[in-house]
Amino acid sequence: MHSIFDQRQWLAWLVKIRILVLTCLLGIELAIAQLTPSSFPLRLFVTIILLWYAIAIFHLLLLAFWQEYRVQSLLQVITDLALVSLVIYATGGIDSSFNFLYPLVIIVASILLPRTWAFLTAALAFILYGTVLELTYFGVVPSYSTTHPELKSLQAIILVNLFGYLAVAYLAGQLATKLRQVDVKLKHTSGALEDLQALHENIIQSITGGLITTGLDGHITLANTAAQKLLECPEDRLLGQPVNRLFLDPLPQVETQRAHAEVRLVAPNGYRKTFRVQVSTLAIPEKGTLGYVYTFDDLTEVRRLEREVRMQDRLAAVGRLAAAIAHEIRNPLTSIAGSVSLLSGIPDLSQEHRQLLQIVTRESERLNHIITDFLGYSRGKQYQFKKVDLLPLLEDTLTLLEHRLSAQNSAIRVEQKIQLTEAWTLADGDKIKQVFWNFCENAVRAMRDNGTLTVSVESSGDDWQVNFADTGPGMSPQLIEKIFEPFQSQFEGGAGLNAIRLRERRFQQRNFYQIVQAHEGKVWARSKVGQGSVFVLKLRRLTEAASSLQQNPATHSAPLETTAAVAAAGGARG
């Protein structure tokens, strides 16, 4: 393929050169005819040149649709020899100064055709040149020459040109052979270089970790496929951008001892990711440092799992602690309650003393509620898993919320963005309604008396994703990190056990996080201070395996100590 392509390029180049040479010859001869008296037929010369133009254009058109380039090369060489002979005849034969055109044709033949054809072209040029000189010498055709040498001189001129043509054919053949060898080596080297470049490109693009190269100014010059996927940004938007603007944290420096660091990035979808980045210099021995190479991988899931393990450890510790001290505390509480009851029966107690006894009674009850919450962590919960549609459960919850807000004359509005007709999953419907209500109650408390709660349900891969977005004050990153830990609350006086900032004691007895965990779901929060919050719940879509499970519904216990594969994403997804 390369040789065919090269020969076609040479033929196209030859047509252009031919037209340029013809134009020069025509201009020179016209100038000579105007400036000096000449006896050669100008009209005949112009006619030959115009014929040569026409043949050159014909060759150019022929090159466009005929693929036999070897035959075209031979045809061009033969027509050039014939037309050169006509030009030499019209310009005086033996007196013509254009016999140098024969060596040019021989050189072209050496380049386009095999080496044998170079000598055949030289022989044909000798025959044609000798034929023109002898025909004009013996008067067979009209002669336009001004000199009439002797026959021996004529024969000597013809023989000298023969040796000259053969010498040109030999030298041109040698040079053409060297040229072809160099061309072959160049193509081989070029092919090897292209293969090496393709290999390097494939290696870079096949690396599973992200790779970015920059210049010394820090602007990105290359980003592999993995980097584009991890950063969720196409290459055309990455190239030319300063690399330090991609991340929230400073990147590591080559000059420091620690050339690696963990940095954060806010993805286009609002999720926050964590990357481990390593940097090294991009150096060439001859030119020194040209830039920097940044390699990175995604630690978001690892850090999320670490937080989840820590959370599970805390929950387990709370459960063990509750089981150990609950009964020990309740015994004194019972004694205190009995003693207070007896004291309250004394008839001559003052009003102040009775108020103090009421305070003791209330605080004892509050302490008993706290102990009950602790026990909620240590006791397993019972779940009735079956096939349920999430949409009616959510509709019931929102209807109840709207009636309550209406009764309270609250300015909070509830908007539903649900385009699905059904969302089947395997779950305990009552527990899931409790989770939905916790989400809604959390949003209402965050917005106080004015705002909008937007609830949406959508399909996300193999899961259903339920979003609860409020227009409240939002949360800081520090609070998001701890929002799913027990006894965390954003509200003043709150000490709720659920994960969504609830403070009332009735919700403390219902562990929100454990419900999501038992359903093998995912929950996370996205929020910024002053921009509201979005709490996301993911539950598995009903599959054939789950459908067969629900044919024999059973009561499942979900104790605290279990570490089921529940991906509660916590603040990492915020």
XYZ file of C-alpha atoms in Angstrom:
574
model
C 0.000 0.000 0.000
C 2.840 2.379 0.787
C 4.552 1.835 -2.578
C 1.339 2.393 -4.529
C 0.632 5.538 -2.600
C 4.183 6.837 -3.163
C 4.061 6.154 -6.899
C 0.802 8.006 -7.202
C 2.311 10.934 -5.316
C 5.301 10.916 -7.657
C 3.020 10.908 -10.713
C 1.016 13.822 -9.357
C 4.237 15.667 -8.577
C 5.542 14.941 -12.112
C 2.450 16.458 -13.722
C 2.910 19.662 -11.722
C 6.619 19.862 -12.505
C 5.898 19.178 -16.183
C 3.454 22.068 -16.384
C 5.955 24.350 -14.626
C 8.785 23.354 -17.018
C 6.565 23.819 -20.072
C 5.585 27.267 -18.881
C 9.249 28.214 -18.443
C 10.189 26.858 -21.877
C 7.348 28.713 -23.544
C 8.249 31.956 -21.813
C 11.956 31.638 -22.651
C 11.360 30.897 -26.320
C 8.837 33.679 -26.703
C 11.313 36.078 -25.126
C 14.102 34.876 -27.460
C 11.834 35.197 -30.481
C 10.977 38.770 -29.555
C 14.496 39.898 -28.659
C 16.632 38.123 -31.294
C 16.078 37.166 -34.914
C 15.399 33.429 -35.122
C 14.620 31.052 -37.938
C 12.769 28.325 -35.991
C 8.986 28.102 -36.545
C 7.432 29.784 -33.531
C 3.930 28.637 -34.384
C 5.040 24.996 -34.537
C 6.824 25.342 -31.212
C 3.795 26.900 -29.543
C 1.590 24.155 -31.006
C 3.858 21.445 -29.537
C 3.873 23.138 -26.137
C 0.061 23.424 -26.141
C -0.197 19.744 -27.110
C 2.116 18.930 -24.228
C -0.130 20.959 -21.885
C -3.154 19.005 -23.059
C -1.403 15.665 -22.540
C -0.300 16.739 -19.044
C -3.886 17.592 -18.120
C -5.001 14.242 -19.564
C -2.468 12.448 -17.347
C -3.748 14.372 -14.325
C -7.336 13.338 -15.040
C -6.271 9.773 -15.749
C -4.572 9.622 -12.361
C -7.869 10.340 -10.605
C -9.746 7.225 -11.748
C -7.202 4.741 -13.119
C -5.296 2.705 -10.524
C -2.645 1.201 -12.838
C 0.117 3.557 -11.779
C 2.940 1.505 -13.320
C 1.315 1.674 -16.767
C 0.646 5.379 -16.323
C 4.313 5.944 -15.458
C 5.424 4.149 -18.598
C 2.907 6.086 -20.697
C 4.094 9.427 -19.344
C 7.754 8.600 -19.984
C 7.065 7.589 -23.598
C 4.935 10.655 -24.355
C 7.551 12.914 -22.762
C 10.299 11.397 -24.946
C 8.216 11.910 -28.068
C 7.327 15.512 -27.216
C 10.935 16.334 -26.264
C 11.986 15.053 -29.702
C 9.390 17.315 -31.351
C 10.600 20.323 -29.347
C 14.237 19.619 -30.334
C 13.208 19.292 -33.985
C 11.222 22.562 -33.913
C 14.051 24.473 -32.182
C 16.764 23.576 -34.725
C 17.696 19.924 -34.238
C 21.443 19.878 -33.803
C 21.353 23.577 -32.877
C 18.628 23.091 -30.218
C 19.551 23.853 -26.647
C 16.753 21.633 -25.285
C 18.456 18.271 -25.554
C 18.947 18.477 -21.752
C 15.298 17.464 -21.494
C 16.199 13.866 -22.384
C 18.270 13.381 -19.191
C 15.365 14.795 -17.179
C 13.036 12.200 -18.649
C 15.606 9.469 -17.934
C 15.828 10.583 -14.290
C 12.047 10.499 -13.996
C 12.012 6.987 -15.486
C 14.630 5.886 -12.950
C 12.420 7.083 -10.109
C 9.061 5.792 -11.336
C 10.090 2.538 -13.041
C 12.464 -0.359 -12.337
C 16.162 0.163 -13.016
C 16.037 -1.678 -16.373
C 13.569 0.835 -17.679
C 16.036 3.632 -16.998
C 18.493 2.121 -19.523
C 15.680 1.399 -21.970
C 14.574 5.020 -21.686
C 18.172 6.158 -22.316
C 18.343 3.910 -25.389
C 15.012 5.202 -26.676
C 16.143 8.795 -26.104
C 19.334 8.057 -28.092
C 17.298 6.550 -30.929
C 14.856 9.446 -31.069
C 17.589 12.089 -30.862
C 19.640 10.385 -33.552
C 16.560 9.981 -35.744
C 15.740 13.709 -35.516
C 19.304 14.728 -36.370
C 19.679 12.306 -39.284
C 16.262 13.073 -40.788
C 17.035 16.800 -40.776
C 20.621 16.206 -41.907
C 19.653 14.173 -44.953
C 16.702 16.438 -45.757
C 14.018 13.852 -45.201
C 12.129 16.501 -43.186
C 12.534 20.254 -43.288
C 15.476 21.417 -41.224
C 15.430 24.523 -38.995
C 19.118 24.318 -38.042
C 21.591 27.032 -39.061
C 24.691 24.803 -38.989
C 25.507 21.836 -41.213
C 28.327 19.718 -39.674
C 30.011 16.873 -41.476
C 28.617 13.375 -41.189
C 31.395 12.200 -38.866
C 30.839 15.197 -36.595
C 27.126 14.398 -36.550
C 27.832 10.771 -35.664
C 30.221 11.856 -32.916
C 27.569 14.153 -31.419
C 25.047 11.331 -31.446
C 27.471 8.891 -29.790
C 28.476 11.425 -27.154
C 24.805 11.875 -26.260
C 24.415 8.092 -26.122
C 27.147 7.777 -23.531
C 25.744 10.785 -21.682
C 22.266 9.260 -21.566
C 23.616 5.916 -20.395
C 25.676 7.623 -17.707
C 22.626 9.563 -16.548
C 20.584 6.338 -16.516
C 23.229 4.561 -14.447
C 23.673 7.365 -11.918
C 19.954 8.029 -11.700
C 19.299 4.306 -11.223
C 21.841 4.156 -8.407
C 20.354 7.184 -6.721
C 16.812 5.862 -7.176
C 17.846 2.524 -5.644
C 19.355 4.288 -2.641
C 16.282 6.468 -2.426
C 14.003 3.426 -2.382
C 16.143 1.728 0.267
C 16.081 4.825 2.421
C 12.353 5.114 1.833
C 11.828 1.512 2.935
C 13.938 2.051 6.054
C 12.110 5.279 6.785
C 8.749 3.544 6.443
C 9.909 0.682 8.637
C 11.216 3.077 11.276
C 8.102 5.196 11.003
C 5.916 2.104 11.375
C 7.897 0.950 14.395
C 7.606 4.416 15.903
C 3.846 4.456 15.271
C 3.530 1.001 16.854
C 5.541 2.167 19.855
C 3.440 5.297 20.182
C 0.265 3.225 19.878
C 1.571 0.817 22.533
C 2.386 3.652 24.910
C -0.986 5.252 24.223
C -2.784 1.965 24.855
C -0.841 1.430 28.079
C -1.704 4.919 29.318
C -5.361 4.589 28.359
C -5.608 1.063 29.817
C -4.341 2.014 33.272
C -7.184 1.688 35.767
C -5.868 4.573 37.861
C -6.139 8.186 36.793
C -3.115 9.758 35.105
C -2.629 13.446 34.314
C 0.447 15.137 32.881
C 1.114 18.856 33.066
C 3.716 21.296 31.879
C 5.958 23.233 34.197
C 3.215 25.872 34.426
C 0.781 23.314 35.878
C -1.596 23.240 32.912
C -2.911 19.814 31.913
C -1.480 18.330 28.714
C -2.853 14.777 28.940
C -5.594 12.947 30.844
C -6.175 9.243 30.335
C -9.582 7.574 30.147
C -9.577 6.574 33.817
C -8.817 10.158 34.880
C -11.727 11.459 32.805
C -14.034 8.870 34.338
C -12.912 9.490 37.926
C -13.101 13.266 37.547
C -16.370 12.963 35.568
C -15.053 15.476 33.064
C -14.295 15.009 29.321
C -10.796 15.461 27.978
C -11.561 18.617 25.995
C -12.554 20.374 29.218
C -9.500 19.129 31.118
C -6.781 19.981 28.604
C -5.220 23.362 29.226
C -6.786 23.796 32.666
C -4.629 24.343 35.793
C -4.489 21.043 37.635
C -4.703 22.662 41.078
C -8.189 24.000 40.283
C -9.638 20.506 40.030
C -9.383 19.727 43.750
C -10.419 21.427 46.968
C -7.144 20.654 48.743
C -3.541 21.522 47.770
C -1.790 18.943 45.617
C 1.488 17.352 46.769
C 4.766 18.866 45.618
C 7.731 17.009 44.136
C 10.202 19.007 46.168
C 8.708 17.909 49.495
C 9.408 14.613 51.223
C 5.773 13.530 50.873
C 4.972 13.429 47.179
C 1.507 12.036 47.866
C -1.610 13.335 49.574
C -5.354 12.863 49.908
C -7.418 15.537 48.208
C -11.131 16.136 47.788
C -13.118 16.960 44.702
C -16.718 18.059 44.181
C -18.102 16.128 41.202
C -20.527 17.750 38.723
C -23.403 15.853 40.355
C -22.597 17.482 43.717
C -21.021 14.402 45.335
C -17.736 14.837 47.144
C -14.977 12.393 46.291
C -11.667 11.610 47.954
C -8.550 10.805 45.919
C -5.055 9.682 46.775
C -2.692 11.652 44.509
C 0.980 10.993 43.825
C 3.208 13.325 41.822
C 6.509 12.804 40.023
C 8.560 14.754 37.518
C 8.220 14.250 33.771
C 11.860 14.357 32.737
C 13.929 13.575 29.624
C 17.677 13.015 30.118
C 18.649 15.348 27.267
C 16.161 18.121 28.041
C 15.637 17.912 31.791
C 12.276 18.364 33.504
C 9.407 19.057 31.107
C 6.504 18.829 33.526
C 4.813 16.689 36.160
C 2.892 13.411 36.259
C -0.045 13.024 38.653
C -1.459 9.561 39.332
C -4.493 9.124 41.522
C -7.130 6.617 42.550
C -10.544 6.922 44.184
C -10.638 6.401 47.968
C -14.237 7.555 48.398
C -15.649 4.079 48.895
C -12.769 3.036 51.172
C -13.222 6.045 53.427
C -16.982 5.511 53.455
C -16.551 1.905 54.541
C -14.106 2.990 57.228
C -16.659 5.460 58.563
C -19.325 2.786 58.453
C -17.151 0.352 60.400
C -16.458 3.017 63.001
C -20.179 3.715 63.205
C -20.957 0.037 63.611
C -18.360 -0.183 66.371
C -19.949 2.755 68.160
C -23.424 1.254 67.843
C -22.193 -2.102 69.099
C -20.451 -0.433 72.012
C -23.622 1.461 72.896
C -25.589 -1.774 72.751
C -23.190 -3.627 75.006
C -23.113 -0.715 77.397
C -26.909 -0.520 77.461
C -27.266 -4.234 78.146
C -24.745 -4.011 80.998
C -26.058 -0.995 82.886
C -29.764 -0.800 82.046
C -30.935 -3.120 84.811
C -28.461 -1.718 87.318
C -29.859 1.778 86.786
C -33.508 0.767 86.689
C -33.352 -0.861 90.145
C -32.378 2.423 91.857
C -34.928 4.214 89.719
C -37.652 1.892 90.970
C -36.633 2.587 94.561
C -36.578 6.317 93.913
C -40.021 6.202 92.254
C -41.465 4.215 95.186
C -39.953 6.551 97.749
C -41.239 9.631 95.961
C -44.696 8.084 95.723
C -44.708 7.520 99.504
C -43.454 11.003 100.234
C -46.089 12.567 97.991
C -48.755 10.918 100.187
C -47.737 12.899 103.281
C -50.652 15.292 103.928
C -48.777 18.193 105.502
C -46.253 18.753 102.650
C -45.876 22.328 101.498
C -46.491 23.382 97.924
C -42.764 23.910 97.377
C -42.009 20.385 98.608
C -44.645 18.935 96.283
C -43.107 20.804 93.323
C -39.707 19.364 94.198
C -41.202 15.856 94.336
C -42.797 16.415 90.897
C -39.401 17.452 89.505
C -37.849 14.267 90.910
C -40.667 12.220 89.336
C -40.255 13.867 85.904
C -36.464 13.503 85.891
C -36.789 9.856 86.942
C -39.154 9.266 84.036
C -36.768 11.045 81.663
C -33.899 8.907 82.905
C -36.068 5.818 82.391
C -36.739 6.884 78.781
C -32.997 7.248 78.184
C -32.415 3.748 79.536
C -35.197 2.475 77.278
C -33.424 4.062 74.283
C -30.204 2.332 75.296
C -32.008 -0.968 75.473
C -33.349 -0.367 71.987
C -29.832 -0.762 70.690
C -29.170 -4.039 72.386
C -32.435 -5.735 71.469
C -33.011 -7.205 68.046
C -35.839 -5.791 65.954
C -38.361 -7.972 64.166
C -39.080 -7.316 60.495
C -41.763 -8.710 58.207
C -40.200 -8.614 54.745
C -42.549 -8.897 51.792
C -43.165 -7.434 48.360
C -44.269 -3.809 48.774
C -44.725 -0.806 46.523
C -42.858 2.220 47.850
C -45.130 4.767 46.165
C -48.289 4.117 48.267
C -46.175 4.106 51.433
C -44.667 7.428 50.475
C -48.054 8.825 49.447
C -49.575 7.909 52.834
C -46.666 9.538 54.659
C -46.877 12.773 52.665
C -50.661 12.937 53.026
C -50.335 12.620 56.800
C -47.639 15.305 56.803
C -49.720 17.712 54.715
C -52.733 17.343 57.031
C -50.554 17.991 60.064
C -48.978 21.082 58.465
C -52.420 22.335 57.497
C -53.722 21.877 61.024
C -50.720 23.800 62.353
C -51.223 26.605 59.762
C -47.623 26.063 58.651
C -46.295 27.804 55.518
C -44.208 24.754 54.572
C -45.169 23.314 51.177
C -44.746 19.706 50.074
C -43.951 19.019 46.414
C -43.877 15.601 44.781
C -41.806 14.859 41.688
C -42.698 11.256 41.007
C -43.021 10.051 37.421
C -43.003 6.344 38.212
C -46.174 4.271 38.383
C -44.764 1.647 40.747
C -41.604 0.922 42.732
C -41.592 -2.626 44.055
C -39.083 -3.766 46.631
C -38.684 -6.362 49.373
C -39.176 -4.591 52.708
C -41.132 -4.191 55.915
C -43.719 -1.604 54.915
C -44.317 -0.229 58.406
C -40.617 0.241 59.066
C -40.102 1.957 55.704
C -43.002 4.312 56.437
C -41.253 5.114 59.690
C -38.096 5.974 57.752
C -40.102 8.181 55.366
C -41.746 9.937 58.301
C -38.371 10.521 59.950
C -37.129 12.120 56.735
C -40.171 14.398 56.553
C -40.115 15.309 60.247
C -36.445 16.129 59.965
C -37.059 18.443 56.996
C -39.990 20.188 58.721
C -37.940 20.849 61.848
C -35.029 22.127 59.764
C -37.219 24.616 57.849
C -39.168 25.645 60.989
C -42.310 27.430 59.688
C -41.460 28.315 56.075
C -39.944 26.432 53.161
C -40.468 23.663 50.616
C -39.998 19.932 50.983
C -39.441 18.275 47.591
C -39.794 14.494 47.441
C -38.805 12.516 44.343
C -38.449 8.841 43.434
C -36.303 7.620 40.562
C -34.622 4.524 39.251
C -30.868 4.323 39.868
C -29.349 1.174 38.404
C -30.546 -1.788 40.472
C -31.960 0.472 43.187
C -34.832 2.819 43.862
C -33.623 6.235 44.989
C -35.893 8.387 47.186
C -34.784 12.008 47.677
C -35.997 14.378 50.402
C -34.806 17.938 49.708
C -35.529 20.785 52.095
C -34.821 24.499 51.935
C -33.569 24.726 55.495
C -30.329 26.274 56.775
C -28.213 23.331 55.658
C -25.413 21.610 57.529
C -21.694 22.040 57.828
C -19.315 19.292 56.621
C -18.423 18.543 60.243
C -22.048 17.865 61.105
C -22.562 15.731 58.018
C -19.637 13.556 59.087
C -21.418 12.759 62.374
C -25.051 12.889 61.292
C -25.463 9.106 61.285
C -23.894 8.555 64.678
C -26.145 7.909 67.716
C -27.177 10.815 69.927
C -26.339 13.436 67.315
C -28.733 16.309 66.674
C -28.652 19.672 64.993
C -31.527 20.997 67.050
C -31.081 22.549 70.448
C -31.819 20.128 73.241
C -31.935 17.182 70.833
C -30.567 13.807 71.877
C -32.279 11.485 69.404
C -30.937 8.113 68.442
C -32.143 8.307 64.829
C -29.758 9.483 62.134
C -31.781 12.408 60.806
C -31.423 14.953 63.582
C -34.692 14.059 65.403
C -34.845 15.030 69.038
C -38.179 13.784 70.288
C -38.035 10.764 72.561
C -40.667 8.824 70.644
C -38.270 8.652 67.690
C -35.324 7.825 69.915
C -36.818 4.376 70.454
C -36.859 3.671 66.721
C -33.417 3.380 65.314
C -33.530 4.840 61.822
C -30.100 3.629 60.842
C -30.824 0.066 61.948
C -33.957 -0.005 59.787
C -31.996 1.011 56.687
C -29.283 -1.454 57.621
C -31.703 -4.322 57.981
C -33.078 -3.579 54.494
C -29.542 -3.572 53.033
C -30.103 -0.035 51.858
C -27.993 3.055 51.518
C -28.522 6.473 53.035
C -26.478 9.636 52.792
C -26.804 13.398 53.064
C -25.797 16.239 50.760
C -25.844 19.714 52.207
C -24.201 23.105 52.289
C -24.682 25.805 54.855
C -27.378 28.166 53.664
C -28.399 25.991 50.700
C -30.655 23.377 52.284
C -30.134 19.638 52.592
C -30.908 16.554 50.544
C -31.253 13.169 52.221
C -31.102 10.185 49.899
C -32.404 6.688 50.567
C -31.627 3.790 48.253
C -33.430 0.457 48.418
C -32.924 -2.522 46.185
C -35.336 -3.035 43.341
C -37.290 -6.265 43.506
C -35.509 -9.026 41.556
C -36.516 -12.590 40.788
C -34.472 -13.839 43.732
C -36.149 -11.393 46.080
C -39.533 -12.216 44.595
C -39.047 -15.902 45.404
C -38.026 -14.926 48.927
C -41.260 -13.070 49.504
C -43.314 -16.128 48.568
C -42.494 -17.456 52.070
C -42.406 -14.323 54.209
C -40.691 -14.822 57.528
C -39.957 -12.783 60.561
C -36.349 -11.624 60.517
C -34.462 -10.354 63.486
C -31.923 -7.564 63.042
C -29.757 -7.296 66.186
C -27.364 -4.451 66.622
C -24.206 -6.530 66.470
C -24.813 -7.644 62.864
C -22.627 -5.934 60.280
C -24.788 -6.511 57.224
C -23.638 -5.165 53.896
C -25.463 -1.892 54.235
C -23.818 1.068 52.539
C -24.969 3.985 54.638
C -22.805 6.538 52.938
C -22.749 9.090 55.713
C -21.071 12.396 55.040
C -18.788 11.012 52.370
C -21.500 11.376 49.769
C -22.466 14.841 50.865
